[in-house]
């Protein structure tokens, strides 16, 4: 299949024509001509297809809330060409069999590369290492291992996991939450939790684990990735660790870049998430950390939930929120429109770095001749109000409902094929 | 008045005073009457929706609604299938279909009345939600203080006990502040929330130091099991540092009163001879509770049907 994209602005720079053929970028230049179908790129910015290090696709186990197919549609509509599927499914993705199942479902959906994450411990139980090597050697070629949803809190086990995955060129992605400090925790511990009478989730419960883990990673010379960094203190710790040469990388979610614990007022459990929404000072520190590269990547932590798990009292609700379809818009609003990131840097934080962290060799590549044609074309001037009913996800728990966000994904290409055309998913 | 009474924090001074004044009017209207009943809410339906056991509070609301001639339905959800979180919304829709004009809700989760209020057309009265608020308790406490001391402005109120887990403390802090009283919270630091610094109160760890200046001492309940989570070492040490015994009571000014929004744990936070002394308002708090709840129901539901 051959597609000629005309007058598109790679990384927001000068308009050019981009010719895509046989899954790769065949030519870039002014006034290219071709007999191929043409896509009018005027007014659109082209970025490398986005890569998400952190999604919950819920299959197998909770197909009522999301499937690999519906999650893939949401991802493609959000401009993603690869997503990492977290391991906390039912059964848990802790064997080669389960990760291969998820990987095959992704292949069948064919809209994004679905890259399974393997559990660190058997059943996310936190006591015994899962067969990490078998998952790495499987067809799914797992490189990211995580018990996400739960913290690998046992320091000895965490040390062994960090050491062990060195042989696999793998990385342990830690959900940093000291469980003894977050018993019954419902929201960020501070002025608002005190008044709302909701048990606090203190910043220190995240920071204590990050501090421990960067020291462990340094000690054993292993790679560590920190999931969904949410506090100013965590940013400081990671900055310090990087200055010491520790091999640590980190991600921040779109919701932690935009929303604060003020959303808990009114007790709408759509805004219950783990780690919780923090203060405006934390939001500012996260944006600064993403801008200066302390935080490597934006990752969605897309977490679909059934209506009954959100339309209930706060304490009974499950934590988590949707993110795939609005992630780029939130980054445009919080980081680009504010002057904190250039378009090239957006490509770095949402495509290049996450692909490197996940060791995806065919994703996160530059827009250049000969490179894989994984592309997102967005209209940076469009603005739209988010309507949860219009989302491709099977669930409706979007924290952005009713909010006007900038930037619209118009087309997405996966290896030269349109997965999204004119805002419509193609499968 | 707003449509719901969800928290004392959103009562302004005019509304709070209106509730107290209305309670006083109701009390004098009923004084000396043989049949303690007003026709005000005839034809209205009040549902008592209790997800937690609290016989005292439920009976108080039931009596208040009946004295206003409302039809009362007691809906005890505790222990039944509806005690599960998922069904709060289903319960709300059922009550909605039954045409409840007012829903008095007690729930173990903070914010449950707020959620309920978004799903029903009737008025919601929070009868205690988790560790958030218990606004009618604070209103009856304020009513009792005003009755005993003749004023609220400038009154020095010491609240001591498990502030961290207390909905009564939160409601009293906001309401008393709104009404011009000055609140001092006394507790071991473990039983004060992180963030208490943003509340309009003074915080002290030393009960003996603050007692001489107090007009009101409010003793909050402390569950002895809290010591299992290391909030304090033992009931005995707690009692020694923060309990109100006869010796401590002797440090109080002559007119100072002692309040206890029961259920009481005698011995640990309040000695029996203190609870039974003339300073104690524990008995009149019960009667005032009915008057204040009548006032709340009247103000929320008493308009044209
Ligand atoms: Zn997580």
XYZ file of C-alpha atoms and ligand atoms in Angstrom:
733
model
C 0.000 0.000 0.000
C 1.262 3.444 -0.933
C 0.074 6.729 0.568
C 1.227 10.239 -0.242
C 0.800 12.672 2.633
C 0.954 16.207 1.297
C 1.967 19.418 3.050
C 2.353 17.898 6.482
C 4.662 19.416 9.099
C 6.977 16.796 10.674
C 7.599 17.791 14.301
C 5.719 21.037 13.617
C 8.428 22.185 11.202
C 8.110 23.274 7.537
C 5.470 21.532 5.394
C 6.684 18.684 3.167
C 5.230 15.728 1.328
C 5.820 12.294 2.816
C 5.532 9.172 0.685
C 4.782 5.960 2.513
C 5.242 2.662 0.700
C 5.524 -0.943 1.823
C 5.369 0.016 5.471
C 8.264 2.447 5.411
C 8.825 6.091 4.666
C 9.919 5.997 1.019
C 10.506 9.692 0.371
C 10.280 13.084 1.994
C 10.370 16.282 -0.046
C 8.571 19.145 -1.713
C 5.904 18.405 -4.312
C 6.320 14.648 -4.456
C 4.039 13.098 -7.000
C 2.609 9.646 -6.947
C -0.256 7.629 -8.301
C -0.954 6.542 -4.738
C -3.903 7.644 -2.656
C -3.310 11.069 -1.211
C -3.855 12.278 2.311
C -4.119 16.038 2.691
C -1.747 16.906 5.509
C -2.235 20.675 5.334
C -2.387 22.129 8.833
C -1.398 18.824 10.402
C 1.683 17.975 12.432
C 3.329 14.581 11.975
C 4.973 12.822 14.904
C 6.290 9.286 15.196
C 3.537 6.956 16.346
C 3.078 7.204 20.106
C 4.267 4.426 22.408
C 2.566 3.777 25.737
C 4.499 2.021 28.473
C 1.463 1.516 30.674
C -2.036 0.422 29.695
C -4.545 -1.949 31.223
C -6.376 -3.778 28.441
C -8.254 -6.046 30.901
C -8.152 -9.117 28.667
C -8.111 -11.890 29.786
C -10.498 -11.627 32.728
C -12.486 -8.404 32.543
C -13.628 -8.348 28.929
C -16.757 -6.511 30.114
C -14.604 -3.407 30.710
C -12.060 -3.585 27.860
C -10.633 -6.071 25.396
C -7.405 -6.074 23.477
C -9.464 -5.038 20.441
C -11.387 -2.157 22.069
C -8.254 -0.991 23.864
C -6.356 -1.126 20.564
C -9.029 1.041 18.953
C -8.775 3.559 21.774
C -4.992 3.527 21.421
C -5.034 4.061 17.653
C -7.524 6.911 18.034
C -5.138 8.452 20.544
C -2.291 8.314 18.021
C -0.518 5.294 19.491
C 1.177 2.637 17.396
C 2.381 0.537 20.341
C 1.066 -0.059 23.836
C 2.432 -2.100 26.700
C -0.328 -4.198 28.247
C 0.034 -4.492 32.010
C 0.168 -7.894 33.638
C -2.614 -7.599 36.232
C -5.133 -9.548 34.194
C -7.037 -12.650 35.281
C -5.178 -14.938 34.931
C -2.134 -12.786 35.648
C 0.352 -12.458 32.788
C 3.023 -14.355 34.680
C 3.714 -17.172 32.207
C 4.805 -17.435 28.590
C 1.336 -18.791 27.787
C -0.562 -15.748 28.963
C 1.786 -13.159 27.472
C 1.670 -14.983 24.123
C -2.128 -15.018 24.275
C -2.250 -11.246 24.782
C 0.364 -10.707 22.092
C -1.651 -12.794 19.582
C -4.851 -10.924 20.407
C -2.967 -7.739 19.632
C -1.775 -9.118 16.316
C -5.326 -10.116 15.427
C -6.667 -6.669 16.283
C -3.924 -5.249 14.090
C -4.325 -1.612 15.081
C -1.301 -1.112 17.344
C 1.576 -3.292 18.482
C 0.354 -4.787 21.736
C 3.437 -5.485 23.819
C 2.735 -7.608 26.890
C 4.323 -6.726 30.215
C 5.229 -9.747 32.316
C 4.521 -9.994 36.020
C 7.581 -9.853 38.272
C 6.141 -12.297 40.781
C 3.834 -15.290 40.487
C 0.233 -14.092 40.593
C 1.473 -10.606 41.603
C 1.858 -12.236 44.996
C 5.095 -10.478 45.818
C 6.835 -13.577 47.099
C 8.196 -15.697 44.228
C 9.738 -14.608 40.918
C 7.657 -15.483 37.874
C 9.439 -17.223 34.973
C 10.828 -14.007 33.568
C 13.176 -15.760 31.161
C 10.395 -17.835 29.630
C 8.342 -14.695 29.009
C 11.355 -12.922 27.535
C 12.032 -15.873 25.196
C 8.380 -16.256 24.163
C 6.846 -14.935 20.968
C 5.844 -11.867 22.980
C 9.551 -11.038 23.654
C 8.766 -9.438 26.995
C 11.290 -6.839 28.147
C 9.248 -4.885 30.702
C 8.312 -6.647 33.925
C 5.908 -5.191 36.446
C 3.554 -6.155 39.260
C 1.747 -2.873 38.568
C -1.273 -2.373 40.769
C 0.923 -3.769 43.475
C 4.368 -2.712 44.605
C 7.225 -5.187 44.757
C 7.641 -4.127 48.351
C 9.969 -6.850 49.652
C 13.411 -5.262 49.255
C 15.237 -8.565 48.869
C 12.869 -9.741 46.154
C 13.127 -6.388 44.375
C 16.901 -6.648 44.430
C 16.773 -10.130 42.898
C 14.291 -9.053 40.224
C 16.486 -6.106 39.234
C 19.529 -8.355 39.031
C 17.804 -11.187 37.197
C 16.388 -9.126 34.331
C 19.867 -7.844 33.448
C 20.380 -11.132 31.613
C 17.227 -10.476 29.579
C 17.992 -6.830 28.736
C 14.828 -6.277 30.718
C 13.620 -3.615 33.106
C 11.537 -3.766 36.252
C 8.747 -1.173 36.166
C 7.885 -0.437 39.763
C 4.510 0.693 41.083
C 6.077 2.641 43.948
C 3.772 2.356 46.942
C 4.900 1.259 50.381
C 1.882 -0.858 51.308
C 2.123 -0.381 55.066
C 1.877 3.388 54.605
C -1.198 3.188 52.371
C -3.522 0.827 54.263
C -7.051 1.951 53.351
C -5.689 4.976 51.488
C -8.215 6.847 49.339
C -6.655 10.114 48.177
C -3.584 12.321 48.553
C -2.881 12.968 52.214
C -3.059 16.672 52.888
C -5.463 19.505 53.594
C -8.224 18.064 51.433
C -8.109 14.517 52.772
C -8.235 15.945 56.291
C -11.418 17.829 55.529
C -13.095 15.221 53.327
C -12.475 12.493 55.877
C -10.819 10.204 53.350
C -7.812 8.159 54.465
C -4.639 9.756 53.158
C -2.142 8.288 50.657
C 0.997 10.140 51.720
C 3.615 11.260 49.201
C 6.241 9.559 51.338
C 4.750 6.133 50.554
C 5.820 6.642 46.929
C 9.056 8.459 47.638
C 10.338 5.910 50.181
C 10.092 3.118 47.599
C 11.712 5.189 44.855
C 14.577 6.140 47.172
C 15.112 2.495 48.086
C 14.833 1.254 44.520
C 17.250 3.730 42.937
C 19.806 2.712 45.552
C 19.157 -0.959 44.815
C 19.440 -0.343 41.064
C 22.738 1.443 41.626
C 24.024 -1.320 43.871
C 23.339 -4.124 41.407
C 23.880 -2.084 38.227
C 20.433 -2.787 36.836
C 17.773 -0.854 34.974
C 14.796 0.468 36.961
C 11.689 2.141 35.569
C 9.368 4.059 37.884
C 5.691 3.967 36.929
C 3.338 6.952 37.251
C 5.512 9.348 39.274
C 3.114 11.628 41.130
C 4.962 13.817 43.632
C 7.455 16.673 43.593
C 9.630 14.684 45.997
C 9.747 11.744 43.599
C 10.953 14.044 40.811
C 13.719 15.303 43.107
C 14.803 11.755 43.990
C 14.924 10.661 40.353
C 16.853 13.779 39.392
C 19.363 13.015 42.123
C 19.647 9.367 41.091
C 20.219 10.287 37.451
C 22.923 12.747 38.492
C 24.670 9.792 40.173
C 24.453 7.754 36.992
C 21.805 5.326 38.200
C 20.045 3.610 35.271
C 16.612 4.857 36.222
C 13.824 5.994 33.944
C 10.396 7.327 34.877
C 6.974 8.033 33.480
C 4.187 10.457 34.320
C 0.522 10.086 33.415
C -1.546 12.698 31.586
C -3.916 12.948 34.545
C -1.110 13.737 36.968
C 0.026 16.488 34.579
C -3.397 18.131 34.555
C -5.575 17.292 37.554
C -5.213 17.832 41.318
C -6.721 16.473 44.512
C -9.315 19.250 44.258
C -11.183 16.803 42.010
C -12.050 14.719 45.080
C -14.456 17.430 46.233
C -17.921 16.048 45.664
C -16.610 12.492 45.990
C -16.995 11.603 42.289
C -15.024 8.356 42.210
C -14.100 8.879 38.551
C -11.205 10.802 40.075
C -10.066 8.008 42.378
C -6.751 6.733 41.043
C -3.609 5.111 42.323
C -1.308 6.904 42.942
C -3.798 9.635 43.732
C -4.127 13.055 42.158
C -1.807 15.373 44.079
C -1.449 19.102 44.683
C -0.891 21.959 42.240
C 2.745 22.127 43.451
C 3.219 18.468 42.518
C 1.669 19.072 39.098
C 4.096 21.941 38.492
C 7.063 19.776 39.549
C 5.946 16.922 37.284
C 5.656 19.266 34.307
C 9.101 20.698 35.052
C 10.519 17.187 35.425
C 9.052 16.088 32.104
C 10.349 19.253 30.450
C 13.941 18.854 31.686
C 14.039 15.111 30.966
C 14.132 13.925 34.586
C 10.897 12.168 33.704
C 11.541 10.298 30.474
C 8.084 9.487 29.233
C 4.361 10.089 29.334
C 2.450 6.859 29.959
C -1.308 6.692 30.193
C -2.058 4.130 32.939
C -5.287 3.713 30.944
C -7.486 1.829 33.434
C -10.997 0.965 32.254
C -13.595 0.189 34.916
C -17.214 -0.904 34.875
C -19.847 1.700 35.712
C -20.790 0.016 38.975
C -17.172 0.196 40.125
C -17.219 3.980 39.785
C -20.838 5.000 40.383
C -20.701 4.234 44.079
C -19.289 5.687 47.249
C -15.632 6.702 46.989
C -14.159 4.029 49.269
C -15.939 1.224 47.379
C -14.778 2.431 43.952
C -11.845 0.924 42.078
C -8.910 3.223 41.371
C -8.009 4.182 37.814
C -9.104 6.255 34.841
C -9.114 6.163 31.055
C -6.297 7.875 29.225
C -5.445 6.516 25.775
C -7.737 8.687 23.679
C -6.938 11.989 25.420
C -3.262 11.568 26.337
C -1.855 13.584 23.450
C -4.437 16.351 23.937
C -3.529 16.640 27.606
C 0.166 16.853 26.741
C -0.579 19.523 24.131
C -2.539 21.514 26.706
C -0.175 21.124 29.641
C 3.225 20.997 27.942
C 3.095 22.434 24.398
C 0.623 25.293 24.755
C 2.479 26.307 27.936
C 5.822 26.419 26.109
C 7.366 23.639 28.204
C 7.935 21.190 25.329
C 8.603 21.538 21.606
C 6.984 19.097 19.201
C 10.287 17.268 18.868
C 10.359 16.890 22.629
C 6.771 15.618 22.605
C 7.919 12.973 20.114
C 10.803 12.154 22.441
C 8.654 11.790 25.599
C 5.728 9.998 23.967
C 7.454 7.846 21.360
C 11.258 7.724 21.278
C 12.011 7.279 24.989
C 9.203 4.851 25.796
C 10.242 2.713 22.817
C 13.835 2.706 24.047
C 12.789 1.804 27.591
C 10.663 -1.056 26.245
C 13.405 -2.089 23.769
C 11.030 -1.770 20.808
C 13.343 -1.500 17.823
C 10.690 -0.639 15.233
C 8.832 1.984 17.221
C 9.883 5.457 18.299
C 11.938 5.896 15.149
C 12.566 9.275 13.517
C 10.476 10.556 10.614
C 13.106 9.847 7.975
C 13.462 7.930 4.727
C 13.783 4.194 5.277
C 12.235 4.268 8.731
C 9.051 2.373 9.635
C 5.939 4.378 8.713
C 4.491 4.569 12.224
C 3.001 8.039 12.317
C 0.400 10.179 14.004
C -0.995 13.231 12.240
C -2.666 15.732 14.511
C -4.441 19.028 14.170
C -2.952 21.195 16.922
C -5.544 23.953 16.569
C -8.675 21.821 16.954
C -10.417 21.885 20.309
C -13.134 19.542 21.449
C -15.184 18.774 24.538
C -14.671 15.197 25.717
C -17.811 13.067 25.543
C -17.322 9.727 27.341
C -20.161 8.169 25.339
C -18.189 8.773 22.151
C -15.044 6.963 23.320
C -13.906 3.735 21.679
C -13.026 2.232 25.022
C -15.581 -0.176 26.435
C -15.598 1.802 29.680
C -16.671 5.362 30.378
C -14.523 6.407 33.332
C -12.851 9.378 31.675
C -11.686 12.101 34.050
C -11.899 14.566 31.154
C -15.658 14.278 30.593
C -17.070 17.685 29.715
C -13.621 19.247 29.562
C -12.435 21.060 26.451
C -9.023 19.843 25.343
C -6.763 21.007 22.524
C -5.357 18.945 19.658
C -7.065 16.247 17.662
C -5.624 13.046 16.223
C -6.710 12.976 12.576
C -4.797 10.022 11.110
C -2.667 7.229 12.556
C -0.498 4.932 10.484
C 0.878 1.594 11.663
C 3.618 0.328 9.321
C 2.170 2.334 6.464
C -1.444 1.250 6.969
C -4.064 3.701 8.186
C -5.338 2.511 11.558
C -7.217 5.803 11.957
C -8.413 7.950 9.088
C -10.203 11.274 9.590
C -10.669 10.456 13.247
C -12.278 7.092 12.481
C -10.710 3.820 13.479
C -10.337 1.500 10.480
C -10.981 -1.894 12.133
C -31.328 26.794 53.161
C -29.856 24.635 50.453
C -31.725 21.556 49.255
C -29.573 19.112 51.220
C -27.709 19.086 54.504
C -24.534 17.260 53.518
C -21.927 18.916 55.695
C -21.568 21.606 58.309
C -18.741 23.045 56.237
C -21.186 24.459 53.686
C -23.584 26.030 56.227
C -23.173 29.769 56.399
C -23.793 31.702 59.576
C -27.300 32.764 58.598
C -28.433 29.217 57.786
C -26.826 27.719 60.872
C -28.432 30.339 63.094
C -31.769 29.776 61.360
C -31.620 26.077 62.270
C -30.848 26.839 65.913
C -33.552 29.524 66.149
C -36.094 27.246 64.477
C -35.235 24.468 66.925
C -35.841 26.885 69.809
C -39.200 27.938 68.338
C -40.269 24.337 67.873
C -39.265 23.546 71.414
C -41.298 26.382 72.870
C -44.264 25.610 70.606
C -44.339 22.068 71.929
C -43.573 22.941 75.554
C -46.329 21.852 77.881
C -48.336 20.220 75.084
C -49.740 16.813 75.724
C -49.481 15.699 72.103
C -46.014 16.680 70.965
C -46.866 16.872 67.299
C -46.970 19.511 64.567
C -48.833 19.015 61.267
C -46.072 20.596 59.192
C -44.889 17.602 57.139
C -48.206 15.785 56.787
C -48.178 13.805 53.532
C -44.394 13.924 53.233
C -42.254 10.813 53.328
C -38.959 10.648 55.170
C -36.750 7.601 54.713
C -34.177 6.697 57.331
C -31.501 4.924 55.308
C -28.999 3.468 57.740
C -26.051 1.500 56.384
C -24.491 1.506 59.853
C -26.098 0.668 63.155
C -26.909 3.702 65.191
C -30.063 3.223 67.158
C -29.737 6.557 68.951
C -29.389 8.664 65.834
C -32.046 6.734 63.927
C -34.566 7.020 66.755
C -33.824 10.716 67.110
C -34.517 11.315 63.402
C -37.557 9.056 63.489
C -39.036 10.923 66.417
C -38.269 14.255 64.760
C -40.010 13.248 61.529
C -43.021 11.768 63.340
C -43.442 14.865 65.486
C -43.692 16.795 62.233
C -46.386 14.321 61.056
C -44.286 12.901 58.222
C -44.591 9.291 57.106
C -41.408 7.529 58.156
C -39.846 4.507 56.512
C -36.914 2.871 58.228
C -34.638 1.278 55.697
C -31.887 -0.568 57.491
C -29.351 -1.657 54.944
C -26.851 -3.039 57.418
C -26.102 -6.701 56.892
C -28.427 -7.081 53.907
C -27.326 -7.301 50.288
C -27.586 -3.531 49.951
C -24.775 -2.984 52.435
C -22.393 -3.607 49.529
C -21.044 -0.471 47.912
C -22.226 -1.259 44.399
C -25.844 -0.947 45.317
C -25.937 2.522 46.849
C -27.111 3.822 43.496
C -29.720 1.068 43.125
C -30.993 1.854 46.606
C -31.195 5.517 45.692
C -33.213 4.753 42.571
C -35.586 2.555 44.607
C -36.160 5.336 47.118
C -36.653 7.717 44.245
C -39.358 5.456 42.824
C -41.017 5.369 46.247
C -41.238 9.145 46.168
C -39.130 9.887 49.217
C -39.182 13.619 49.977
C -36.349 13.368 52.434
C -33.612 10.784 52.875
C -31.702 10.647 56.130
C -28.577 8.650 55.453
C -25.966 7.115 57.709
C -23.129 5.430 55.876
C -19.690 4.065 56.706
C -18.076 5.717 53.688
C -17.164 9.385 53.617
C -19.068 11.181 50.875
C -21.848 8.610 50.431
C -24.552 11.266 51.103
C -22.960 13.499 48.457
C -23.206 10.718 45.893
C -26.759 9.914 46.933
C -27.725 13.561 46.493
C -26.720 13.398 42.832
C -29.091 10.477 42.175
C -32.303 11.536 43.941
C -34.740 14.428 43.652
C -35.517 14.567 47.384
C -33.511 16.270 50.091
C -30.615 14.349 51.611
C -29.666 14.773 55.256
C -26.296 13.412 56.286
C -26.711 11.483 59.536
C -23.015 10.637 59.647
C -20.717 9.545 56.812
C -17.514 7.653 57.488
C -14.904 9.913 58.994
C -16.250 12.961 57.198
C -19.148 14.748 58.919
C -22.156 14.435 61.178
C -23.733 17.864 60.789
C -26.870 17.419 62.892
C -24.698 16.314 65.826
C -22.743 19.550 65.548
C -25.968 21.553 65.292
C -27.333 19.966 68.449
C -24.018 20.518 70.212
C -24.084 24.199 69.222
C -27.708 24.414 70.322
C -26.800 22.906 73.697
C -23.864 25.284 74.188
C -26.047 28.277 73.328
C -28.729 27.050 75.713
C -26.276 26.555 78.575
C -23.984 29.539 78.089
C -26.366 31.921 76.325
C -24.019 32.554 73.403
C -21.635 31.013 70.879
C -19.596 34.060 69.859
C -16.200 33.934 71.529
C -16.921 30.730 73.418
C -13.751 28.705 74.013
C -14.380 25.094 72.984
C -11.840 22.356 73.636
C -12.414 19.203 71.600
C -10.320 16.246 72.631
C -10.073 12.657 71.477
C -9.749 10.827 68.179
C -10.058 13.804 65.850
C -8.512 11.858 62.943
C -11.371 9.360 62.731
C -14.144 11.626 64.025
C -16.940 12.978 61.860
C -18.278 14.754 64.941
C -15.026 16.661 65.324
C -15.034 17.776 61.687
C -18.618 18.993 61.801
C -18.062 20.814 65.083
C -14.878 22.478 63.872
C -16.622 24.018 60.858
C -19.926 24.858 62.502
C -18.470 26.346 65.689
C -16.032 28.405 63.651
C -18.886 29.667 61.467
C -20.834 30.629 64.576
C -17.946 32.571 66.108
C -16.693 30.147 68.734
C -12.968 29.452 69.152
C -11.969 25.824 68.905
C -8.899 24.129 70.346
C -8.233 20.524 69.346
C -6.333 18.393 71.828
C -5.096 14.928 70.947
C -1.925 12.926 70.592
C -0.404 13.912 67.208
C -1.217 10.441 65.866
C -4.945 11.154 66.213
C -4.856 14.480 64.366
C -5.017 14.484 60.554
C -2.078 15.628 58.459
C -3.543 18.860 57.118
C -5.117 19.951 60.402
C -2.947 23.053 60.080
C -5.352 24.362 57.451
C -8.337 24.202 59.829
C -9.544 27.313 61.687
C -8.490 25.922 65.077
C -5.689 25.949 67.626
C -3.968 22.608 68.148
C -2.512 21.458 71.451
C -1.091 18.185 72.735
C -1.532 19.186 76.365
C -5.017 18.901 77.856
C -4.045 20.237 81.280
C -2.698 23.428 79.758
C -5.891 24.323 77.905
C -8.542 23.317 80.453
C -8.430 26.458 82.625
C -9.448 28.689 79.688
C -12.208 26.421 78.385
C -15.920 27.202 78.436
C -16.778 23.872 76.848
C -14.923 20.574 76.868
C -16.105 18.077 74.301
C -14.855 14.544 74.841
C -14.743 12.466 71.641
C -14.961 8.743 71.652
C -11.695 6.823 71.267
C -11.788 3.208 70.235
C -9.447 1.155 72.366
C -8.604 -0.958 69.278
C -6.739 2.026 67.812
C -3.814 1.058 70.006
C -3.389 -2.043 67.838
C -2.414 0.242 64.953
C -0.021 2.146 67.239
C -2.053 5.335 67.442
C -1.264 5.214 71.172
C 0.443 2.660 73.389
C -2.382 1.625 75.696
C -5.820 2.665 76.912
C -4.250 3.414 80.254
C -1.648 5.804 78.881
C -4.289 7.465 76.743
C -6.555 7.930 79.720
C -3.709 9.333 81.822
C -2.782 11.972 79.250
C -6.109 12.793 77.594
C -8.909 11.412 79.777
C -11.195 13.665 81.789
C -11.290 12.616 85.424
C -12.375 14.495 88.534
C -8.914 15.981 89.061
C -8.839 17.423 85.578
C -12.436 18.598 85.867
C -11.363 20.615 88.900
C -9.126 22.677 86.614
C -12.160 23.931 84.702
C -13.749 27.298 85.286
C -16.900 27.436 87.354
C -19.399 27.623 84.490
C -17.595 25.361 82.067
C -19.593 22.459 80.659
C -18.623 18.957 79.599
C -20.107 17.422 76.456
C -19.905 13.953 75.059
C -21.513 13.091 71.755
C -21.984 9.446 72.867
C -21.801 6.542 72.723
C -19.680 7.124 75.779
C -16.641 5.123 76.690
C -16.694 5.678 80.386
C -13.406 5.189 82.130
C -11.079 5.717 79.200
C -11.983 9.215 78.005
C -14.412 10.326 80.694
C -14.660 9.244 84.325
C -18.086 8.198 85.557
C -18.277 10.944 88.165
C -17.538 13.519 85.456
C -20.154 12.129 83.073
C -22.761 12.274 85.823
C -21.817 15.698 87.216
C -23.988 18.825 86.791
C -21.449 20.136 84.266
C -22.360 17.292 81.942
C -24.842 18.031 79.158
C -25.109 14.434 78.063
C -28.784 14.022 78.942
C -30.049 17.286 77.480
C -28.068 16.648 74.288
C -30.484 13.791 73.577
C -33.623 15.974 73.816
C -31.979 18.800 71.903
C -31.127 16.336 69.178
C -34.795 15.804 68.389
C -35.557 19.537 68.306
C -32.612 20.320 66.040
C -33.475 17.466 63.664
C -37.080 18.654 63.539
C -35.770 22.078 62.576
C -33.585 20.625 59.824
C -36.388 18.503 58.360
C -38.810 21.402 58.606
C -36.452 23.811 56.836
C -35.545 21.332 54.083
C -38.970 19.780 53.478
C -41.444 22.269 54.883
C -41.939 24.291 51.709
C -44.866 23.780 49.343
C -45.074 20.185 48.113
Zn 0.322 1.353 39.062
